[in-house]
Every structure is written in C-alpha cells, then in structure tokens.
Coordinates of C-alpha atoms and ligand atoms in Angstrom, one line a residue:
X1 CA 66.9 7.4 16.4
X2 CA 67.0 10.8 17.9
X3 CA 65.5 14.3 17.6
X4 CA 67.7 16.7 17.7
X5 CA 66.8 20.6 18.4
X6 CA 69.5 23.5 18.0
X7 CA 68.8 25.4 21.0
X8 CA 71.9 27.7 19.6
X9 CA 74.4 27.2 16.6
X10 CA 76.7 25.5 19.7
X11 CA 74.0 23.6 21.2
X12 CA 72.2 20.5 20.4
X13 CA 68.9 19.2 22.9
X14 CA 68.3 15.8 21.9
X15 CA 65.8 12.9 22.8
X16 CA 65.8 9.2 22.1
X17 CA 63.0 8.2 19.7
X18 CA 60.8 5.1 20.6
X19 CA 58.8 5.9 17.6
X20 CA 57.8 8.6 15.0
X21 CA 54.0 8.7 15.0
X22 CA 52.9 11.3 12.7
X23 CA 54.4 14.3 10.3
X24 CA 53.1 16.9 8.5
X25 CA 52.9 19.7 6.8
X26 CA 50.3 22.6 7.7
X27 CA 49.5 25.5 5.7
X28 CA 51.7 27.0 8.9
X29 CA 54.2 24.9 9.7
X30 CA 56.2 21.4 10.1
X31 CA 54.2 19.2 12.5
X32 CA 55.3 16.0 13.8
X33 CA 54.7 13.6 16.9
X34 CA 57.0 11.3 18.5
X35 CA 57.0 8.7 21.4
X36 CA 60.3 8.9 23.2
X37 CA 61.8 6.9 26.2
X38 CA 62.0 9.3 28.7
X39 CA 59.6 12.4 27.9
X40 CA 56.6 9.8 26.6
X41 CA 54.5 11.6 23.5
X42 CA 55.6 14.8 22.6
X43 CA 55.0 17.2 19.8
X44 CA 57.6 19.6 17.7
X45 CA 56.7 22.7 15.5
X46 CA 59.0 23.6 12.7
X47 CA 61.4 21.5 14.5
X48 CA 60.9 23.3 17.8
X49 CA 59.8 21.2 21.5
X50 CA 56.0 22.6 22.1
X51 CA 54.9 20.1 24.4
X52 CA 55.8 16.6 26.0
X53 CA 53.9 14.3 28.4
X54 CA 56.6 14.8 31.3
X55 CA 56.6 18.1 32.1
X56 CA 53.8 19.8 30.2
X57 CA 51.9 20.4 33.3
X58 CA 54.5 23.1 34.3
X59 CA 53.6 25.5 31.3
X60 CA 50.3 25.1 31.3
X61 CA 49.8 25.5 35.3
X62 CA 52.3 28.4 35.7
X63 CA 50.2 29.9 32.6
X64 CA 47.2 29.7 33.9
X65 CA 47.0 29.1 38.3
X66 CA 49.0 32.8 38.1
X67 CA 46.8 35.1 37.3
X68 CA 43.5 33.0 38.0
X69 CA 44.5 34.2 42.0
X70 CA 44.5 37.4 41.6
X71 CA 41.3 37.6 39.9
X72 CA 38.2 35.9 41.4
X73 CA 35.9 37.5 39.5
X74 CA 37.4 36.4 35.4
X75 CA 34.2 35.2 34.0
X76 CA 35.7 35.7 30.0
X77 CA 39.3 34.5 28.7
X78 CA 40.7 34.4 25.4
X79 CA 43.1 31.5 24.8
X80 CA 45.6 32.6 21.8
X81 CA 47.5 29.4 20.4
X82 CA 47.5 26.9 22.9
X83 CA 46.9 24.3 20.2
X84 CA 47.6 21.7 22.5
X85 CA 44.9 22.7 24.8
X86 CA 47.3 22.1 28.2
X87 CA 46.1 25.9 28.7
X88 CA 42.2 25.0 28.3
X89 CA 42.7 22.1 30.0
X90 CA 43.6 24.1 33.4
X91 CA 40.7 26.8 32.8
X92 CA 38.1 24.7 32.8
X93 CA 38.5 23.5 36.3
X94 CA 37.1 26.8 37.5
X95 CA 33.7 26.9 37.5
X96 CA 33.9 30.8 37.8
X97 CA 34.7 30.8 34.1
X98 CA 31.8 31.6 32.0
X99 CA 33.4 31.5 28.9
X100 CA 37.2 30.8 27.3
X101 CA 36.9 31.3 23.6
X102 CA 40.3 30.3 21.8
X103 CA 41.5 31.1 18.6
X104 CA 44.0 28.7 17.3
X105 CA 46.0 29.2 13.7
X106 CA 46.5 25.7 13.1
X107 CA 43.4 23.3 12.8
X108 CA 46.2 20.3 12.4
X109 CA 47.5 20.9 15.8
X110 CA 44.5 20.5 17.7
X111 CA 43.7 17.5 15.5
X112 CA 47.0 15.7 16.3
X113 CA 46.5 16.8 19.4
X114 CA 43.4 14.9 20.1
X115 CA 44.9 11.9 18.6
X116 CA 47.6 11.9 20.2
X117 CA 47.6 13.8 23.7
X118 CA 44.4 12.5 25.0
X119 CA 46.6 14.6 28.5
X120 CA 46.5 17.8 27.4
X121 CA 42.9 17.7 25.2
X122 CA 40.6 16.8 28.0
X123 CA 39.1 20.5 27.9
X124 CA 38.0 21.0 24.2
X125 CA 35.1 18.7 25.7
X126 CA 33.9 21.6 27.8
X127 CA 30.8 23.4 26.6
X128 CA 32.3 26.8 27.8
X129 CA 34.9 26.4 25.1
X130 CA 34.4 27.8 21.1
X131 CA 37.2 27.1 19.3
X132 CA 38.0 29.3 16.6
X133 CA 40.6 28.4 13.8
X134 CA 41.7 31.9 12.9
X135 CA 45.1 34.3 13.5
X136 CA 45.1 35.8 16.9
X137 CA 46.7 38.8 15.5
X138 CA 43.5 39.6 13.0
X139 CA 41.1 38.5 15.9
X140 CA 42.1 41.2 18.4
X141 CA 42.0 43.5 15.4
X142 CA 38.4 42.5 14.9
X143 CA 36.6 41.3 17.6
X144 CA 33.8 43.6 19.6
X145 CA 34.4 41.3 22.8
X146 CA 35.6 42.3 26.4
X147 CA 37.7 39.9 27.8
X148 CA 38.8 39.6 31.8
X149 CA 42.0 37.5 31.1
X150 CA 44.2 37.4 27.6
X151 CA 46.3 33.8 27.9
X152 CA 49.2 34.3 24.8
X153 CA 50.3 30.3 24.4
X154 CA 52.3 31.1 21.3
X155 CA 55.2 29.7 19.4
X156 CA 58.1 31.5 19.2
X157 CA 58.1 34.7 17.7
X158 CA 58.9 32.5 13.7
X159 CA 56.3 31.8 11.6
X160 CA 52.7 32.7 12.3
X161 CA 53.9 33.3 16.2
X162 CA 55.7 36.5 15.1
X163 CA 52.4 38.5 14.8
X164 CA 52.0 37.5 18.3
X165 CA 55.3 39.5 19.7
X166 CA 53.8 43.2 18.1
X167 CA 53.1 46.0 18.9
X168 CA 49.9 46.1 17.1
X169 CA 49.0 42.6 19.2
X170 CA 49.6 44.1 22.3
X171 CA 47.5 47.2 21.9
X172 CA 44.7 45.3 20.7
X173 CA 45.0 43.0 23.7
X174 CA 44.6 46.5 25.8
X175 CA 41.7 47.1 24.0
X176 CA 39.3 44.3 24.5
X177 CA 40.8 43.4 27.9
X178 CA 38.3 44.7 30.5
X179 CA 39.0 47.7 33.7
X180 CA 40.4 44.7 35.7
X181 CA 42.0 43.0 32.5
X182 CA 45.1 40.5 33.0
X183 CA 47.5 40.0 29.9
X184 CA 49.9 36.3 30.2
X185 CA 52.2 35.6 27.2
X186 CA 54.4 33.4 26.5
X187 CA 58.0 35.7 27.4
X188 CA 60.7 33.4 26.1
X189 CA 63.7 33.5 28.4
X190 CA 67.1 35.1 29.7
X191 CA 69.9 33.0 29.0
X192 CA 70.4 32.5 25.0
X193 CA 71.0 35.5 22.9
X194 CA 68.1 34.7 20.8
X195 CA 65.1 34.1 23.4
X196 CA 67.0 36.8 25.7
X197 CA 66.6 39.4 22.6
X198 CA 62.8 38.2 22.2
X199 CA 62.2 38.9 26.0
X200 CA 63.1 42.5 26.0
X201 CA 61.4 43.4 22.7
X202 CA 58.0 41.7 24.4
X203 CA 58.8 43.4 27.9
X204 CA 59.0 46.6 26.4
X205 CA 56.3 46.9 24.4
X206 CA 54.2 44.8 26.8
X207 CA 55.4 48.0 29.6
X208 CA 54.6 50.7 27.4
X209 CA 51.2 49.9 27.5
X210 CA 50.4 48.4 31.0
X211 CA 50.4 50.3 34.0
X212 CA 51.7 47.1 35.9
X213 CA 54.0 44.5 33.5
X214 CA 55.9 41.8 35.6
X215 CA 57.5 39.1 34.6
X216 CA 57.7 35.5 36.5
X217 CA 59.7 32.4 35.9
X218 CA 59.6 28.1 35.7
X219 CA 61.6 25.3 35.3
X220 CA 61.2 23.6 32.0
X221 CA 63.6 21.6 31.3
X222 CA 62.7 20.7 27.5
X223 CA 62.9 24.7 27.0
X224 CA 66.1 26.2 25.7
X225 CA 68.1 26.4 29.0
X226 CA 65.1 25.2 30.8
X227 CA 64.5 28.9 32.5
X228 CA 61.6 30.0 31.0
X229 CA 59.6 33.4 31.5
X230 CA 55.8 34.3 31.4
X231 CA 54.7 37.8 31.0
X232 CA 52.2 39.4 33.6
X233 CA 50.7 42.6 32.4
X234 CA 47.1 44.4 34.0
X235 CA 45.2 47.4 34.1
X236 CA 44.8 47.0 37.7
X237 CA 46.6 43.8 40.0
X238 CA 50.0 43.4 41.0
X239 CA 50.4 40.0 40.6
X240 CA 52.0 39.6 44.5
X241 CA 50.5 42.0 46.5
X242 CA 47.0 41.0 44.8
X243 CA 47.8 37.6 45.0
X244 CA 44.6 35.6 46.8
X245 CA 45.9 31.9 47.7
X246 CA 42.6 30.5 48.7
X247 CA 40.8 31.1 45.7
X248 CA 42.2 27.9 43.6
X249 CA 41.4 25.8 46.8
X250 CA 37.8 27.0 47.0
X251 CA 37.2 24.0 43.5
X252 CA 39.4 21.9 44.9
X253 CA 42.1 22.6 41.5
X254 CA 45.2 20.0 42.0
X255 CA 48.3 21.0 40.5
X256 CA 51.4 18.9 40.3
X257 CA 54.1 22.5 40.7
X258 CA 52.0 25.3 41.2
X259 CA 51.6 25.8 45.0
X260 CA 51.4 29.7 46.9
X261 CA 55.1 29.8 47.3
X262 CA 56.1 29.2 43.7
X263 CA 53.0 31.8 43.1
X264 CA 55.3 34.9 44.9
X265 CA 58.4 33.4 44.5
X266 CA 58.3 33.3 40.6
X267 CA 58.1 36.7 40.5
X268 CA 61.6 36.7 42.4
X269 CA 63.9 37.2 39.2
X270 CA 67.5 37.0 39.7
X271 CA 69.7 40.4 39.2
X272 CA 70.8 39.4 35.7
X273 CA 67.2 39.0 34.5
X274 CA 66.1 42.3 36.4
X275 CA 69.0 43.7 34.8
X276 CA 68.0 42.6 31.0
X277 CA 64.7 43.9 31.5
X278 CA 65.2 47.0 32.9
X279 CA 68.1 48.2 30.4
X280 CA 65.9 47.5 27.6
Ligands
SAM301 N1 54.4 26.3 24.7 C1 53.2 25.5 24.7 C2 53.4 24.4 25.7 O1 54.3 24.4 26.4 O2 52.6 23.5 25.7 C3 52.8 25.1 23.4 C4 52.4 26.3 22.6 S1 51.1 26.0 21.5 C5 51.5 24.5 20.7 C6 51.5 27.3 20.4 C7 50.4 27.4 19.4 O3 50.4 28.7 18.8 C8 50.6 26.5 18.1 O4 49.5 25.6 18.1 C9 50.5 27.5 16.9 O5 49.8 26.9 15.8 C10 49.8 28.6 17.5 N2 50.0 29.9 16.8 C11 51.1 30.4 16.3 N3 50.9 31.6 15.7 C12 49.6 31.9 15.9 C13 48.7 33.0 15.5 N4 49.2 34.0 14.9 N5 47.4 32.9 15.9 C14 46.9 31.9 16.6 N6 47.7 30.8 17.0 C15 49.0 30.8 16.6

C-alpha cells in the first residue's frame, strides 16, 4: 500500500504504508494518519505531507531557533496553525517566553495529533500555552493583543490556509506585532511553478509592509522538491547582522539541525531564488 502525493501533474512523492491509522473528515479538510516504513507516523491534509516523525524537527526548529536569536527579549508569540504543535513544542523550551497563545482552525488536528504524535505534542502541556480553535485570519482582525513574535505554520495557501497568504493577514500581523516585532511564515518554495508562484505573491506583500523581509531556506526532504523557504519579516532586526548565537545556549535548547552556521547560512539564497524574489 502506498500514498501517493502529486507534487506536480508530472510528479508523484510516494511512501510505503505499514498501516492506515485514522481518516477523516473536518469541517476544513481531509485528515488522515499513517505509519510508514521509513518516515514512521506521519500525517496528510487534503492529501498534502504536513508532518512525519523523521524529519519534522527541521520545520519546526528552523521555524522557531531563527528568530528566537535575534530577539532575547520575546516574552509574547502567537502561533497561527501549527496544529501539530512541532512549533509549540520548540517555544516552550525558553523560559523567556511569558506567553505563546495559538490559534488553530482545526480542533481534529490537534486531537489526532495527541493520539498519534505524542513527538510533536509534548508542548500543549505547557501552562504558558492557550489554545484557541479559531481562523487566524479573523483573529488578527480582532484581537487587542501586542505580540513580540508572529510564527505563520500554515498549510498551503488551499483551503482555510489561503486567508493566511493575504494581504489583509499580513497587515494585521503588522498591527499587533510590537516596535521590535518579528513575522515567520511558512514561504513555500522556489523550484515548482506552483509553490515558486506562492513565494513571490507572500514576498511581495510580506515586503510592502516590512522595513526588513528576508527569506531563509532548509532541507525537507518530504516537501515538494525538498527546498523549502521560511519568511523573515521585522520592524526592526536583520535576521544576520542581529543574529545573537549564545542566546539559545544560555537554556541549554538541543536541536538536532539548527546550529549558528545553518542560522547565517540559510539566509544565503542561491542567484535563481534571489532572482525570483527580486523580479517579483
Ligand atoms: N508544515 C507544518 C509542519 O511541517 O509540521 C505543518 C503545518 S500545520 C499542520 C498547518 C496547520 O494550519 C493545520 O493544522 C491547519 O488546520 C492550520 N490552518 C490552516 N488554515 C488556517 C487558518 N485560516 N487559521 C488557523 N489555522 C489554519
């Protein structure tokens, strides 16, 4: 049995099934959990790879160690998405953090979650955390809060993740995040038409409205061409010359890819990718 994901009409990403352990539909999406041979429990949305026991530390460390060295002083973060709670999971090993509210569409993917990725859950636990079950979209609209650091661990932009890729979403961001306020979102990637498209409508709405907008890079493998992009937008830090490497060792943090050197060296996008972003 396989699982089989179209990464384009052309190309198929496939991964031996051990077992199908759960399916269903949301009120937002197709939901369903596997155990595989090679990638151990992972989880689909509307048919699409959002998270596997291999190499979900990658996401959820790039997403987070990144801009939590620039910043000492982030004492408030909003979590959008991150249903999973990989992204929780990592915040919560700073004891800085004062609070991480995160506001999640999907009640069933947190529940799955918890049944079936004891990994990535481990932070819900944390008393810092208030899980909200709401769209991210409507709560920027709404909420009176200040925020130090905006983490956007969407879907793609399909589905209830396309509110996350607007205009509208990105302003609102602006708006609550504080003087030294960090934006991270989820920035698709450079190499198929489709994600490459994505990437440029986020970068240029994302620069419009930052005075600094970066973008930095990993290697997921279980990711459409595995060369995936986060976006790194502030009011204030550049997210190199700002960058403060002793910060993450002060709590004694371990982290299985993030290390200083990946830290500058993401930021090192190759002339194609410069290219794409530039000639928006
Ligand atoms: N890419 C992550 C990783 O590598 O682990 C996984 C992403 S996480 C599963 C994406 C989450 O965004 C999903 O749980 C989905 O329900 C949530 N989501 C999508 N649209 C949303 C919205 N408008 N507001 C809040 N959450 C949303």
């Amino acid at each position: 049995m396989w699982f089989t994901e179209a990464w384009t009409p052309n190309i198929n990403f496939q991964v031996k099934i051990k077992e199908h352990l759960y399916s269903k539909k949301t009120p937002f999406q197709q939901l369903e959990v596997y155990d595989s041979y090679e990638l151990g429990r992972f989880f689909t949305l509307d048919g699409i790879m959002m998270a596997n026991e291999k190499d979900e530390f990658i996401y959820h460390e790039m997403i987070i160690h990144t801009p939590m060295s620039i910043n000492p002083k982030i004492k408030h973060v909003l979590v959008i998405g991150g249903g999973d709670g990989g992204s929780v999971r990592e915040l919560s090993k700073y004891p800085t953090i004062e609070t991480i509210d995160m506001v999640e569409i999907d009640e069933d993917v947190v529940r799955a979650c918890q049944k079936y990725f004891p990994i990535t859950t481990t932070g819900f636990s944390d008393p810092r955390v208030n899980l909200m079950f709401d769209d991210g979209l409507k709560y920027v609209k709404e909420t009176k809060k200040t925020y130090d650091l905006i983490i956007v661990d969407s879907t793609d932009p399909i589905g209830p993740g396309e509110g996350l890729f607007t205009q509208e979403f990105y302003m609102n961001c602006h708006r609550v995040l504080s003087e030294d306020g960090i934006l991270i979102n989820q920035h698709e990637s450079p190499y198929f038409e489709k994600e490459k498209i994505e990437m440029k409508r986020a970068h240029q709405k994302i620069k419009s409205l930052f005075k600094i907008a970066s973008v930095y890079q990993a290697f997921i493998p279980t990711y459409p061409s595995g060369h995936w992009l986060f976006g790194f937008a502030s009011k204030r830090y550049d997210p190199v010359l700002d960058f403060k490497d002793t910060f993450i060792h002060q709590f004694g943090v371990k982290t299985k890819y993030y290390n200083k050197e990946i830290h500058t060296g993401s930021f090192a996008l190759p002339n194609y990718v410069k290219d794409e972003l530039e000639n928006i």
